[in-house]
Each structure stands twice: as structure tokens, then as C-alpha cells.
Coordinates of C-alpha atoms and ligand atoms in Angstrom, one line a residue:
Chain J
M1 CA 97.9 88.5 94.3
T2 CA 100.5 91.2 94.3
K3 CA 100.7 91.2 90.7
H4 CA 97.1 91.8 90.5
V5 CA 96.9 94.6 93.3
E6 CA 100.0 96.6 91.5
K7 CA 98.0 96.4 87.9
L8 CA 94.8 97.4 89.4
A9 CA 96.5 100.3 91.1
E10 CA 97.9 101.2 87.9
Q11 CA 94.7 101.2 86.3
F12 CA 93.1 103.2 89.2
L13 CA 95.9 105.9 88.6
A14 CA 95.4 106.1 84.8
G15 CA 91.7 106.5 85.4
D16 CA 90.9 103.7 83.4
D17 CA 87.6 102.2 84.8
R18 CA 86.6 100.0 82.0
G19 CA 90.2 98.3 82.1
A20 CA 90.0 97.7 85.8
I21 CA 86.4 96.3 85.7
E22 CA 87.6 94.0 82.8
Y23 CA 90.7 93.0 84.6
I24 CA 89.2 92.3 87.8
S25 CA 86.7 89.9 86.0
T26 CA 89.4 88.3 84.2
F27 CA 90.7 86.7 87.3
L28 CA 88.4 86.9 89.9
D29 CA 86.0 84.1 90.1
R30 CA 82.5 85.5 89.7
D31 CA 81.2 83.9 92.8
A32 CA 84.0 85.4 94.8
G33 CA 82.2 87.8 97.5
M34 CA 82.5 91.2 97.8
V35 CA 84.5 91.0 101.0
E36 CA 87.0 88.8 99.2
L37 CA 87.1 91.6 96.4
Y38 CA 87.5 94.3 99.0
D39 CA 89.9 93.1 101.6
S40 CA 92.2 91.1 99.2
L41 CA 92.2 93.5 96.1
I42 CA 90.8 96.9 96.3
T43 CA 92.0 97.7 99.6
P44 CA 95.6 96.6 99.1
A45 CA 95.5 98.5 95.7
M46 CA 94.5 101.7 97.5
Y47 CA 97.3 100.9 100.0
Y48 CA 99.8 100.3 97.3
I49 CA 99.0 103.8 96.0
G50 CA 99.8 105.0 99.4
K51 CA 103.3 103.4 99.0
L52 CA 103.8 104.8 95.5
W53 CA 103.1 108.4 97.1
E54 CA 105.8 107.5 100.1
T55 CA 108.2 106.9 97.4
N56 CA 107.5 110.1 95.6
R57 CA 106.3 108.1 92.5
I58 CA 103.0 110.0 92.4
T59 CA 101.0 113.1 94.0
V60 CA 97.9 113.4 95.8
A61 CA 96.5 115.0 92.7
D62 CA 96.9 111.5 91.4
E63 CA 95.6 109.9 94.2
H64 CA 92.5 112.0 93.7
L65 CA 91.9 110.5 90.2
A66 CA 92.5 106.8 91.5
T67 CA 90.1 107.5 94.0
A68 CA 87.3 108.5 91.7
T69 CA 88.1 105.7 89.5
C70 CA 88.4 103.3 92.5
D71 CA 84.9 104.6 93.6
F72 CA 83.3 103.9 90.3
V73 CA 84.6 100.5 89.9
M74 CA 83.1 99.6 93.3
T75 CA 79.6 101.1 92.4
Y76 CA 79.7 99.1 89.3
L77 CA 81.0 95.9 90.7
E78 CA 78.2 96.0 93.4
Q79 CA 75.7 96.4 90.8
N80 CA 76.7 93.8 88.7
R81 CA 78.2 91.0 90.9
G82 CA 76.8 90.9 94.2
P83 CA 73.7 89.0 95.0
E84 CA 70.8 91.2 94.5
G85 CA 70.2 92.7 97.7
D86 CA 66.7 91.7 98.0
T87 CA 64.1 93.9 100.1
P88 CA 66.0 95.6 102.7
G89 CA 65.5 93.7 106.3
I90 CA 64.5 95.0 109.5
N91 CA 68.1 95.7 110.6
K92 CA 69.1 99.5 110.0
V93 CA 72.5 100.8 110.0
M94 CA 73.5 104.3 109.2
L95 CA 77.1 105.0 108.1
F96 CA 79.1 108.2 108.1
G97 CA 82.8 109.5 108.3
V98 CA 83.4 112.1 111.2
E99 CA 83.6 116.0 110.5
E100 CA 86.6 116.6 108.2
E101 CA 87.3 113.2 107.5
Q102 CA 87.5 112.7 103.6
H103 CA 88.6 108.9 103.4
Y104 CA 85.3 107.2 102.5
I105 CA 86.3 104.2 100.3
G106 CA 86.4 102.0 103.6
L107 CA 83.1 103.4 104.6
K108 CA 81.6 102.7 101.4
M109 CA 82.8 99.2 101.3
A110 CA 81.2 98.6 104.6
A111 CA 77.8 99.9 103.1
T112 CA 78.0 97.3 100.4
I113 CA 78.9 94.7 103.0
F114 CA 75.8 95.7 105.2
R115 CA 73.5 95.7 102.2
Q116 CA 74.4 92.2 101.0
N117 CA 73.5 90.9 104.5
G118 CA 70.2 92.3 103.8
W119 CA 70.4 95.4 106.3
N120 CA 68.5 98.6 105.2
V121 CA 71.6 101.0 104.8
R122 CA 71.7 104.9 105.1
Y123 CA 75.2 105.8 103.7
M124 CA 75.9 109.4 104.6
G125 CA 79.3 109.8 103.0
P126 CA 82.4 111.4 104.9
D127 CA 82.7 114.7 106.6
L128 CA 79.4 114.8 108.7
P129 CA 79.0 117.6 111.1
L130 CA 78.2 115.9 114.6
Q131 CA 75.0 118.1 114.8
H132 CA 73.8 116.8 111.6
A133 CA 74.5 113.2 112.6
E134 CA 72.9 113.5 115.8
T135 CA 69.7 114.7 113.9
A136 CA 69.9 111.9 111.4
V137 CA 70.3 109.5 114.0
N138 CA 67.3 110.8 116.0
A139 CA 65.1 110.9 113.1
W140 CA 65.8 107.6 111.9
Q141 CA 66.8 105.3 114.9
P142 CA 69.4 103.0 113.3
D143 CA 70.3 100.0 115.3
V144 CA 73.6 100.3 114.2
I145 CA 76.0 103.3 113.4
G146 CA 79.3 102.8 111.5
L147 CA 82.2 105.2 111.5
S148 CA 85.2 105.4 109.6
V149 CA 88.4 107.1 110.9
G150 CA 91.4 107.4 108.2
L151 CA 93.4 110.0 110.0
A152 CA 94.9 110.0 113.4
Y153 CA 94.1 113.5 113.7
R154 CA 90.5 112.7 113.7
L155 CA 90.4 110.5 117.0
S156 CA 89.5 113.2 119.3
K157 CA 86.4 114.2 117.1
L158 CA 85.8 110.5 117.0
T159 CA 85.6 110.2 120.7
E160 CA 83.3 113.2 120.9
T161 CA 81.1 111.5 118.1
I162 CA 80.8 108.4 120.2
L163 CA 80.2 109.9 123.6
S164 CA 77.2 111.8 122.0
L165 CA 75.7 108.8 119.9
S166 CA 76.1 106.2 122.7
K167 CA 74.0 108.1 124.9
M168 CA 71.1 108.5 122.5
Q169 CA 68.0 107.0 124.0
H170 CA 67.7 103.7 121.8
K171 CA 71.2 102.8 122.6
P172 CA 72.4 102.1 118.8
S173 CA 75.4 99.8 118.5
I174 CA 78.4 101.6 117.0
I175 CA 80.8 99.8 115.0
I176 CA 84.4 101.5 114.1
G177 CA 86.4 101.1 111.1
G178 CA 89.3 102.6 109.3
R179 CA 92.9 102.8 109.2
V180 CA 93.4 104.1 112.6
A181 CA 90.3 102.4 114.2
D182 CA 92.5 100.3 116.6
K183 CA 94.2 103.3 118.1
F184 CA 90.8 104.2 119.5
K185 CA 90.3 104.0 123.1
I186 CA 86.7 103.0 123.8
P187 CA 85.2 105.2 126.3
I188 CA 84.5 103.2 129.8
G189 CA 80.8 102.6 130.1
A190 CA 80.3 102.2 126.4
S191 CA 82.2 99.1 125.7
N192 CA 79.2 96.9 125.4
Q193 CA 77.9 98.9 122.6
I194 CA 80.9 99.6 120.7
F195 CA 82.9 97.3 118.2
I196 CA 86.0 97.7 116.4
A197 CA 86.2 96.1 112.9
K198 CA 89.7 95.8 111.6
D199 CA 88.4 94.9 108.2
L200 CA 85.5 93.7 106.2
S201 CA 85.7 90.0 106.9
N202 CA 85.7 90.9 110.5
L203 CA 82.6 93.1 109.9
D204 CA 80.9 90.3 108.1
H205 CA 81.8 87.8 110.7
W206 CA 80.4 90.3 113.3
M207 CA 76.9 90.5 111.4
K208 CA 76.5 86.9 110.8
H209 CA 77.9 85.6 114.1
S210 CA 77.8 88.2 117.1
Y211 CA 74.9 90.8 116.2
K212 CA 72.0 89.8 118.0
G213 CA 70.0 93.1 117.3
G214 CA 69.5 95.6 119.9
Y215 CA 72.7 96.4 121.6
S216 CA 73.8 93.0 123.2
I217 CA 77.0 92.7 121.1
D218 CA 79.8 90.1 121.7
I219 CA 83.0 91.9 121.8
T220 CA 85.0 89.0 122.7
N221 CA 85.9 88.3 119.0
Chain I
M1 CA 120.6 129.1 118.0
I2 CA 118.7 129.3 114.9
S3 CA 119.3 132.6 112.7
Q4 CA 117.1 134.0 110.2
I5 CA 117.0 133.8 106.4
N6 CA 116.3 136.8 104.7
H7 CA 114.8 135.7 101.3
I8 CA 113.1 137.9 98.7
Y9 CA 110.4 135.3 98.4
P10 CA 107.8 135.3 100.9
V11 CA 107.8 131.6 101.5
P12 CA 108.6 129.3 104.6
S13 CA 112.0 128.0 104.0
F14 CA 114.8 126.3 106.2
Q15 CA 118.7 125.9 106.1
I16 CA 119.2 122.3 107.6
D17 CA 122.1 120.2 108.3
R18 CA 122.4 116.3 107.5
N19 CA 120.6 115.4 110.4
L20 CA 117.7 117.6 109.4
N21 CA 118.3 120.0 112.4
I22 CA 117.3 123.5 111.6
R23 CA 120.1 126.2 111.5
S24 CA 118.1 128.9 110.1
A25 CA 114.6 129.7 109.1
S26 CA 112.7 132.4 107.2
Q27 CA 110.2 134.6 109.0
E28 CA 107.5 133.0 107.1
A29 CA 108.5 129.7 108.2
W30 CA 107.9 130.6 111.9
D31 CA 104.5 132.1 110.8
M32 CA 103.4 128.9 109.6
F33 CA 105.1 126.4 112.1
E34 CA 105.7 125.8 115.8
R35 CA 109.3 127.0 116.8
T36 CA 111.6 123.8 117.2
D37 CA 114.8 122.8 116.1
S38 CA 114.3 119.7 114.2
L39 CA 112.6 119.6 110.8
M40 CA 111.1 116.1 111.7
R41 CA 109.1 117.5 114.5
M42 CA 106.8 119.6 112.1
I43 CA 106.2 116.6 109.9
D44 CA 103.4 114.0 110.1
S45 CA 104.6 110.8 111.5
K46 CA 103.4 109.1 108.2
S47 CA 105.5 111.5 106.0
C48 CA 108.7 111.1 108.3
L49 CA 110.2 108.6 106.3
K50 CA 109.5 109.9 102.9
A51 CA 111.4 113.2 104.2
K52 CA 114.2 111.4 105.6
Q53 CA 114.4 109.3 102.2
M54 CA 114.2 112.6 100.1
L55 CA 116.3 114.9 102.0
Q56 CA 119.7 113.3 101.6
P57 CA 122.8 115.1 100.3
S58 CA 123.4 112.4 97.8
N59 CA 120.0 112.9 96.0
G60 CA 120.7 116.6 95.1
K61 CA 118.0 118.7 94.1
V62 CA 114.5 117.4 94.9
S63 CA 110.9 118.1 94.9
F64 CA 108.3 116.2 96.8
E65 CA 105.1 116.3 98.7
I66 CA 104.6 115.7 102.2
N67 CA 102.3 116.5 105.2
M68 CA 103.3 118.9 107.8
I69 CA 101.7 120.1 111.0
D70 CA 100.9 123.8 111.3
K71 CA 101.1 126.0 114.4
K72 CA 97.1 125.2 114.8
G73 CA 97.9 121.6 114.9
Q74 CA 96.6 121.2 111.7
I75 CA 97.7 118.8 108.8
L76 CA 98.8 120.3 105.8
L77 CA 99.7 119.0 102.3
V78 CA 102.9 120.9 101.2
D79 CA 105.2 120.7 98.3
C80 CA 108.8 120.7 99.2
Y81 CA 111.8 121.8 97.1
A82 CA 115.2 121.1 98.6
G83 CA 119.1 121.1 97.5
W84 CA 122.3 120.9 99.0
T85 CA 125.4 123.2 98.8
S86 CA 127.6 120.9 100.6
E87 CA 127.3 117.8 102.4
L88 CA 126.2 119.5 105.4
H89 CA 124.1 122.4 104.3
G90 CA 121.0 122.2 102.8
E91 CA 118.2 124.3 102.1
I92 CA 114.3 123.5 101.7
M93 CA 111.4 125.7 100.6
I94 CA 108.1 124.7 101.6
L95 CA 104.8 125.8 99.5
E96 CA 101.4 125.0 101.0
K97 CA 99.4 123.1 98.3
N98 CA 96.6 125.5 97.0
K99 CA 93.6 125.0 98.9
E100 CA 91.3 126.4 96.2
M101 CA 92.9 123.6 94.1
S102 CA 91.7 121.1 96.8
N103 CA 88.3 122.7 97.0
I104 CA 87.7 122.3 93.3
L105 CA 89.2 118.5 93.7
S106 CA 86.7 117.7 96.1
Q107 CA 83.8 119.4 94.5
F108 CA 84.9 117.5 91.3
Q109 CA 84.6 114.4 93.5
K110 CA 81.3 115.0 94.6
L111 CA 80.1 115.7 90.9
R112 CA 81.6 112.8 89.8
T113 CA 80.0 110.6 92.6
R114 CA 76.6 111.8 91.7
L115 CA 77.4 111.2 88.0
Q116 CA 78.3 107.8 88.6
E117 CA 75.1 107.1 90.5
T118 CA 73.0 108.6 87.5
D119 CA 75.1 106.8 85.2
M120 CA 74.3 103.5 87.1
E121 CA 70.7 104.3 87.2
L122 CA 70.5 104.7 83.8
L123 CA 72.4 101.5 83.0
K124 CA 70.0 99.6 85.1
E125 CA 67.2 101.1 83.3
K126 CA 68.7 100.3 80.1
E127 CA 69.2 96.8 81.0
R128 CA 65.8 96.5 82.5
L129 CA 64.2 97.9 79.2
Q130 CA 66.3 95.4 76.9
Q131 CA 64.8 92.7 78.9
V132 CA 61.3 94.2 78.6
L133 CA 62.0 94.3 74.8
M134 CA 63.2 91.0 74.6
E135 CA 60.1 89.6 76.5
N136 CA 57.9 91.6 74.5
N137 CA 59.6 90.3 71.3
M138 CA 59.0 86.7 72.5
L139 CA 55.3 87.5 72.9
S140 CA 54.8 89.1 69.7
A141 CA 54.3 85.8 68.0
P142 CA 52.0 83.5 70.2
F143 CA 51.1 79.9 68.8
I144 CA 47.4 79.6 69.3
K145 CA 45.8 76.1 68.7
I146 CA 42.3 76.6 66.8
N147 CA 41.4 72.9 66.6
D148 CA 43.4 69.7 66.2
D149 CA 44.1 70.7 62.6
I150 CA 44.7 74.2 62.5
G151 CA 47.0 76.7 64.4
L152 CA 47.4 80.3 64.2
I153 CA 50.3 82.7 64.8
P154 CA 49.4 86.2 64.7
V155 CA 52.4 88.4 64.3
F156 CA 52.7 91.7 66.0
G157 CA 54.7 94.9 65.7
I158 CA 57.9 95.3 63.6
I159 CA 59.7 92.5 61.9
D160 CA 63.4 92.6 62.1
Q161 CA 66.2 90.2 62.8
Q162 CA 66.2 90.9 66.6
K163 CA 62.4 89.8 66.6
I164 CA 62.9 87.0 64.6
T165 CA 65.6 85.5 66.6
A166 CA 63.5 86.3 69.8
I167 CA 60.3 84.5 68.3
M168 CA 62.0 81.7 66.4
D169 CA 62.7 79.0 69.2
N170 CA 59.1 79.4 70.5
V171 CA 57.4 79.2 67.3
L172 CA 59.1 76.3 66.3
K173 CA 58.8 74.5 69.5
S174 CA 55.1 75.0 69.8
A175 CA 54.5 74.2 65.9
Y176 CA 56.3 70.9 66.7
E177 CA 54.4 69.8 69.9
A178 CA 51.1 70.9 68.5
P179 CA 49.4 68.2 66.2
T180 CA 48.1 70.8 63.7
R181 CA 49.0 70.3 60.0
E182 CA 47.6 73.7 58.8
L183 CA 49.5 76.7 60.1
I184 CA 48.3 80.3 59.5
I185 CA 50.5 83.1 59.7
D186 CA 48.7 86.5 60.2
F187 CA 50.4 89.7 59.4
T188 CA 47.4 91.9 60.1
A189 CA 49.0 93.6 63.0
V190 CA 52.5 93.8 61.5
N191 CA 53.4 97.4 60.6
H192 CA 56.9 97.3 59.1
M193 CA 59.4 94.6 58.2
D194 CA 63.1 95.0 56.9
R195 CA 65.0 92.8 54.5
E196 CA 66.8 90.8 57.5
G197 CA 63.7 90.5 59.3
W198 CA 61.6 89.0 56.0
R199 CA 64.6 86.8 55.3
G200 CA 64.7 85.3 58.7
F201 CA 60.9 84.8 58.3
T202 CA 61.4 82.6 55.2
E203 CA 63.9 80.6 56.9
M204 CA 61.5 80.0 59.7
F205 CA 58.8 79.0 56.8
Q206 CA 61.2 76.4 55.9
S207 CA 61.9 74.9 59.1
L208 CA 57.9 74.8 59.8
K209 CA 57.7 73.1 56.1
L210 CA 60.2 70.5 57.4
L211 CA 58.1 69.8 60.5
G212 CA 55.3 68.9 57.8
K213 CA 53.1 72.0 58.2
H214 CA 51.3 73.6 55.6
I215 CA 51.7 77.2 55.7
Y216 CA 49.1 80.0 54.7
M217 CA 49.8 83.8 55.2
T218 CA 47.0 86.0 55.9
G219 CA 46.9 89.8 56.6
V220 CA 49.4 90.8 54.0
Q221 CA 48.9 94.5 53.4
P222 CA 49.8 96.0 50.2
K223 CA 53.1 97.5 51.8
H224 CA 54.1 94.3 52.8
A225 CA 53.3 92.7 49.2
H226 CA 55.4 95.7 47.9
Q227 CA 58.4 94.9 50.0
I228 CA 58.2 91.1 49.7
H229 CA 58.4 91.8 46.2
E230 CA 61.4 94.2 46.2
F231 CA 63.2 92.0 48.6
N232 CA 63.1 89.5 46.1
I233 CA 63.1 86.5 48.3
Q234 CA 61.7 83.4 46.8
T235 CA 59.0 81.9 49.0
D236 CA 56.3 79.0 48.1
I237 CA 54.1 80.2 50.8
I238 CA 50.2 80.2 49.9
F239 CA 48.9 83.9 50.6
K240 CA 45.5 84.2 51.6
P241 CA 43.6 87.7 51.6
S242 CA 41.9 87.3 55.0
L243 CA 42.2 85.5 58.3
Q244 CA 38.4 85.2 58.4
D245 CA 37.9 83.7 55.0
I246 CA 40.7 80.8 55.5
I247 CA 39.4 80.0 59.1
S248 CA 35.9 79.8 58.0
K249 CA 37.0 77.6 55.0
F250 CA 38.9 75.1 57.3
V251 CA 36.1 75.1 60.0
K252 CA 33.4 74.2 57.6
Ligands
B12_301 C1 93.3 107.8 98.7 C2 94.0 108.3 99.8 C3 93.3 109.8 100.1 C4 92.3 110.4 99.0 C5 91.1 109.9 100.0 C6 90.0 109.4 98.9 C7 88.9 109.1 99.8 N1 88.0 110.1 99.6 O1 88.6 108.1 100.5 C8 92.4 112.0 99.3 C9 93.5 112.2 98.0 C10 91.3 112.7 99.1 C11 93.2 111.8 100.6 C12 93.2 113.0 101.4 C13 94.0 113.2 102.5 N2 95.0 112.2 102.9 CO1 94.8 110.3 102.6 N3 95.4 108.6 101.7 C14 94.9 108.2 100.7 C15 95.6 106.7 100.7 C16 96.5 106.6 99.6 C17 94.6 105.5 100.5 C18 93.4 105.6 101.6 C19 92.5 104.5 100.9 O2 91.6 104.5 100.4 N4 92.5 103.2 101.7 C20 91.6 101.9 101.3 C21 90.5 102.0 102.1 C22 89.6 100.7 101.8 O3 91.0 101.5 103.2 P1 90.5 101.6 104.8 O4 90.0 103.0 104.9 O5 91.8 101.4 105.8 O6 89.5 100.9 104.9 C23 89.6 99.4 105.4 C24 89.4 99.0 106.9 O7 90.0 100.2 107.6 C25 87.8 98.9 107.0 N5 87.0 100.4 107.4 C26 87.3 101.5 107.0 N6 86.2 102.2 107.1 C27 85.4 101.3 107.6 C28 84.2 101.6 108.3 C29 83.4 100.8 108.8 C30 82.3 100.9 109.6 C31 84.0 99.3 109.0 C32 83.2 98.3 109.6 C33 85.1 99.1 108.3 C34 86.0 100.1 107.7 O8 87.6 98.3 105.8 C35 88.3 98.6 104.7 C36 88.7 97.3 104.1 O9 89.2 96.4 104.9 C37 96.1 106.6 102.1 C38 97.5 105.8 102.4 C39 97.4 104.3 103.4 N7 98.2 103.8 103.4 O10 96.0 104.3 103.9 C40 96.5 108.2 102.5 C41 96.3 108.8 103.9 C42 95.4 107.9 104.7 N8 96.0 110.0 104.0 C43 97.0 110.8 104.7 C44 96.7 112.0 104.7 C45 97.5 112.9 105.8 C46 95.7 112.9 103.9 C47 95.3 114.4 104.0 C48 95.4 115.2 105.4 C49 96.6 115.2 103.2 C50 96.6 114.8 101.9 N9 97.3 113.7 101.6 O11 96.0 115.3 101.0 C51 94.0 114.4 103.3 C52 93.2 114.2 104.2 C53 91.6 114.9 103.9 C54 91.1 115.1 105.1 N10 90.5 116.1 105.7 O12 90.5 114.1 105.7 C55 97.8 109.9 105.4 C56 97.4 109.7 107.1 C57 98.5 110.2 107.7 C58 98.3 109.9 109.1 N11 99.1 110.4 110.1 O13 97.3 109.5 109.7 C59 97.8 108.6 104.8 C60 98.3 107.5 105.4 C61 99.2 108.7 103.4 C62 100.2 109.2 104.3 N12 101.3 108.2 104.2 O14 100.7 110.2 104.8 N13 93.9 110.7 101.0

């Protein structure tokens, strides 16, 4: 897999979206699910890009191009690979990144996984001011709210967001993902509402086995 | 004691030793960063290793990007330019990445996302239309059984290679399954055909003959007649002026 990851990272950095799509389809089984594609290929490719930056071989400008390419490839693959999400089900999830957070690739992946599990998804993108988030949640009343944090510096903003949203009347479940999600300290009193997903297979498992609707979540796994 | 460097350039800069302790700093450096005696303390934890690896006397002159923490506790992406005058004395200059540039980049990213969505919608629409066209093509030569002896295939629309490919299988299959010996192909609703289309058609006629059918063509308009002549493709089909004539003749 490492070979594939590095090659894919190169294609992202070169802005070669067609090449990347073609390359992925040469070795990834058509039936391989999106969870596998994301967790074992695209995420490691983005992390590898991070490594290249750490060793001074690329700049943040390159990362921007790679991200845009990665984004396009993901959109394409979702449309052309995953099972055609039939009519969205009754479970509603709203996804966003906290204010000033710009890392959104993981969030977008989570949106796909929800969609493929038949959820009704509202993807609000990264950098959503808390006030807007509150309004949106109030209006749409999602069963679950998915948040992503990529930067350690956003943890206090995340806590603020969670404290506010967990108090909403309809008691939405909150699922947190992203690179620094495991550094997040679940506020006392909100633990039965909050679940931290370390990756997408974790999320997938949660949806299929632990989520019971409402806010009764099993947080033991 | 950290002394002050007096550069003519208005930029944050530090003189450091090989342990990355700060020996002197420019005024601009302290305008930007919290006072401390170690360079590492103003660098984001995920950039520390990179900074350490780059800032080694044996590397000579280097330039690199890292994330630093400013006075307000904000994370900043900066360009560093560094070098060593001796094994012990290094100098580093820090330039904040142009904010406007990053605004433009994020704007660019938003636009790109929107474009992708539009592109994807168009792609889906195109695929849907192709499918519709294909289905439409397949329906444009239905096989109608008039009685046990006579079958009718009215052809609709344009006749080109694509259309022929789409209808061929269906026509041959229904003709094979039906007991009818006489087969009328009606061209009344055909508005245009091209050479490839006509060639494909004659191939289809040959196959139908092999199935033991007698083929009659009706509804051929003057413009078709002209084209058939022009394409100069040999056929031995029987042409009849009108569909009504031939049906009444058979059904009599
Ligand atoms: C690409 C990238 C960028 C792109 C972001 C593109 C984008 N829009 O997403 C750009 C260039 C814009 C960028 C900007 C910045 N970045 Co950056 N970036 C990266 C890089 C290289 C890869 C990130 C990535 O796409 N990962 C792939 C995704 C899929 O991984 P993931 O987010 O972890 O998601 C997985 C899980 O966490 C989970 N998940 C994620 N979200 C969610 C949500 C839910 C609900 C669920 C269930 C699961 C889930 O699912 C995914 C699959 O398993 C990392 C390096 C690294 N090692 O991570 C640095 C990195 C994260 N960035 C960093 C920094 C500092 C920044 C900047 C502050 C400065 C800069 N470099 O320009 C700005 C931040 C701007 C801001 N205000 O937020 C640092 C963070 C350091 C720290 N101390 O936290 C890193 C670690 C680089 C480094 N070594 O310094 N960055």
C-alpha cells in the first residue's frame, strides 16, 4: 500500500486529478468500500503530503493544490463508485468544522460515509461560526452533529461549541473526529451524548452497531 | 542577556546559537513574538522537529516554512531564511506569509469546490441524457406483428451508425421469434440518414433475409431515394410506395 499512497500523493501534488482517478481504479477493487478507500489510501496520502512538508520538500502552496485535487477526486469517486445512495433515510446528520478551522477533507469523508449508510446529510463545510451553527441546528434539528478538528488550537472553540450544542432541547448526539479529536476532554455531564471517532471505520461501526437513534449511544467501544 | 540587532530591514530576525537559544533579536522580532530565550518556544509543536533539522550549522544557508505562535497566541505560517557565520553563530530571518495570498488561495478553493459541484452535476446530467438517448434509439424501431404472416417495423428519426447499433439486436431478435415471413420496414418517419447509417441498415436487411424474411420497404421519400442512390450501396429490397397499399394487398 505504501507505494500506492506515495504515488497518489504525487498525483495530488501535481494537480493530476484524472491520473489519480485512473490510478486508484487500476488497483482498488471496484467493490472496495469508501471506508477502505478513505482510511487506507486517501488519508495516508494526505498524511504523507504532511511528511513531505515536514522534510521541506514541498510548501503549503503545494498542499493547497494537493487538497483541491484530492477534493475533486473524492467527489468523483463518491459519485461513481459508492452505492447510489437511495432516498435519504430518516436519520439526520449535520456536519461542520468549528470557526476558523480550515481542514475539511476528513469532514467531507465523514459526510460520504453517512450518506452511504442512508442518512440524510447536511454538510456545512469548515469554518462555521458558532452562531450560525446554532441557528442551523435549531432549524433543522439533526439527530447527530458531526464535528471535525484538525488543529490543537481549536480545542477550546470546540469545547465551547459542544457545550452549546449539547444543551439544545432535542439533545442531538455529537460525534467528533479529526486529527486532534482524541485530545478532546469530554465535558462532564455530556458524556452520554458524545462519541469520538478515530477514523471512518470507527464511524461506520458506530452507525451500524451502536447508534440507536435519539441520544442513547453506547460509548464503550 | 539578549541584545538587540539593528538591521536596516524592518523584519523579525534572531541571532542564535547551535542549541537554538536566542542571543540577540531585532525590534520587529519582539513586536511579533512573546519574549523568550529559546527559539523553540515560539514554534508550533508540529514544526519543532522541522526547525531543528533545518537549523544545523552543517546545512549552511537554508530557507523553509514553519508554523510559529505569535504574541496573541495565534498560529502563523512563516518563511524562514537562515545561515551560520560559524559553528556557533547563526542568524534567522522570519517573514510572515502574505495574508492576501492565503485569502486568495482560500477563495480559489471555494470557487474550485463550487466548480467541481457544477461539473459533477453536468457530468451526471450528460450521462443521464446519454442513457435517455440510448433508450430512445432502442425504441425507435419497434417490431409490430400485424398477423401471423406480416410484421411491420416503423423506423423513427435519424438513421446513423449509433441508431443502427441500438436497434439491430432488438429487430433481429423479434424478427427471429415472430413467425411472420413478410416484413415491412416503413421509412415514413425517417427524416435523415447518413452513409454509415444506410450501410448498417443494408447489413441488417441481409441478416433478416438469412432469417428467411421477405423484406419490403415503404415510405421512402424522394430525399432518401436520392441518398440511397448516391451512397451507391447495392440492395435487393423491394420498394413499395405506400404502407397502406402493401398492407391492404397482404391482408386481402
Ligand atoms: C492538507 C493540509 C492543510 C490544507 C488543508 C486543506 C483542507 N481544506 O483540509 C491547508 C493548506 C489549507 C492547511 C492549512 C493549515 N494547516 Co494544515 N495540514 C494539512 C495536512 C498536510 C494534511 C491534512 C489532511 O488533509 N489530512 C487528511 C484527513 C482526511 O485526515 P484527518 O483530518 O485526520 O481525518 C481523518 C480522521 O481524523 C477522521 N475525521 C476527520 N474529521 C472527521 C469528522 C467526523 C465527524 C468523523 C466521524 C471523522 C473525522 O476521518 C479521517 C479519515 O480517517 C496536515 C498534516 C497532517 N499530518 O495531518 C497539516 C496540518 C494539520 N496543518 C497544520 C497547520 C499548522 C495548518 C495552518 C495553521 C498553517 C498552515 N500550514 O498553513 C493552516 C490552518 C488554517 C486554519 N485556520 O485552520 C498542522 C497542525 C499543527 C498542530 N499543532 O495542530 C499540520 C499537522 C501540519 C504540521 N505538521 O504542522 N493545512
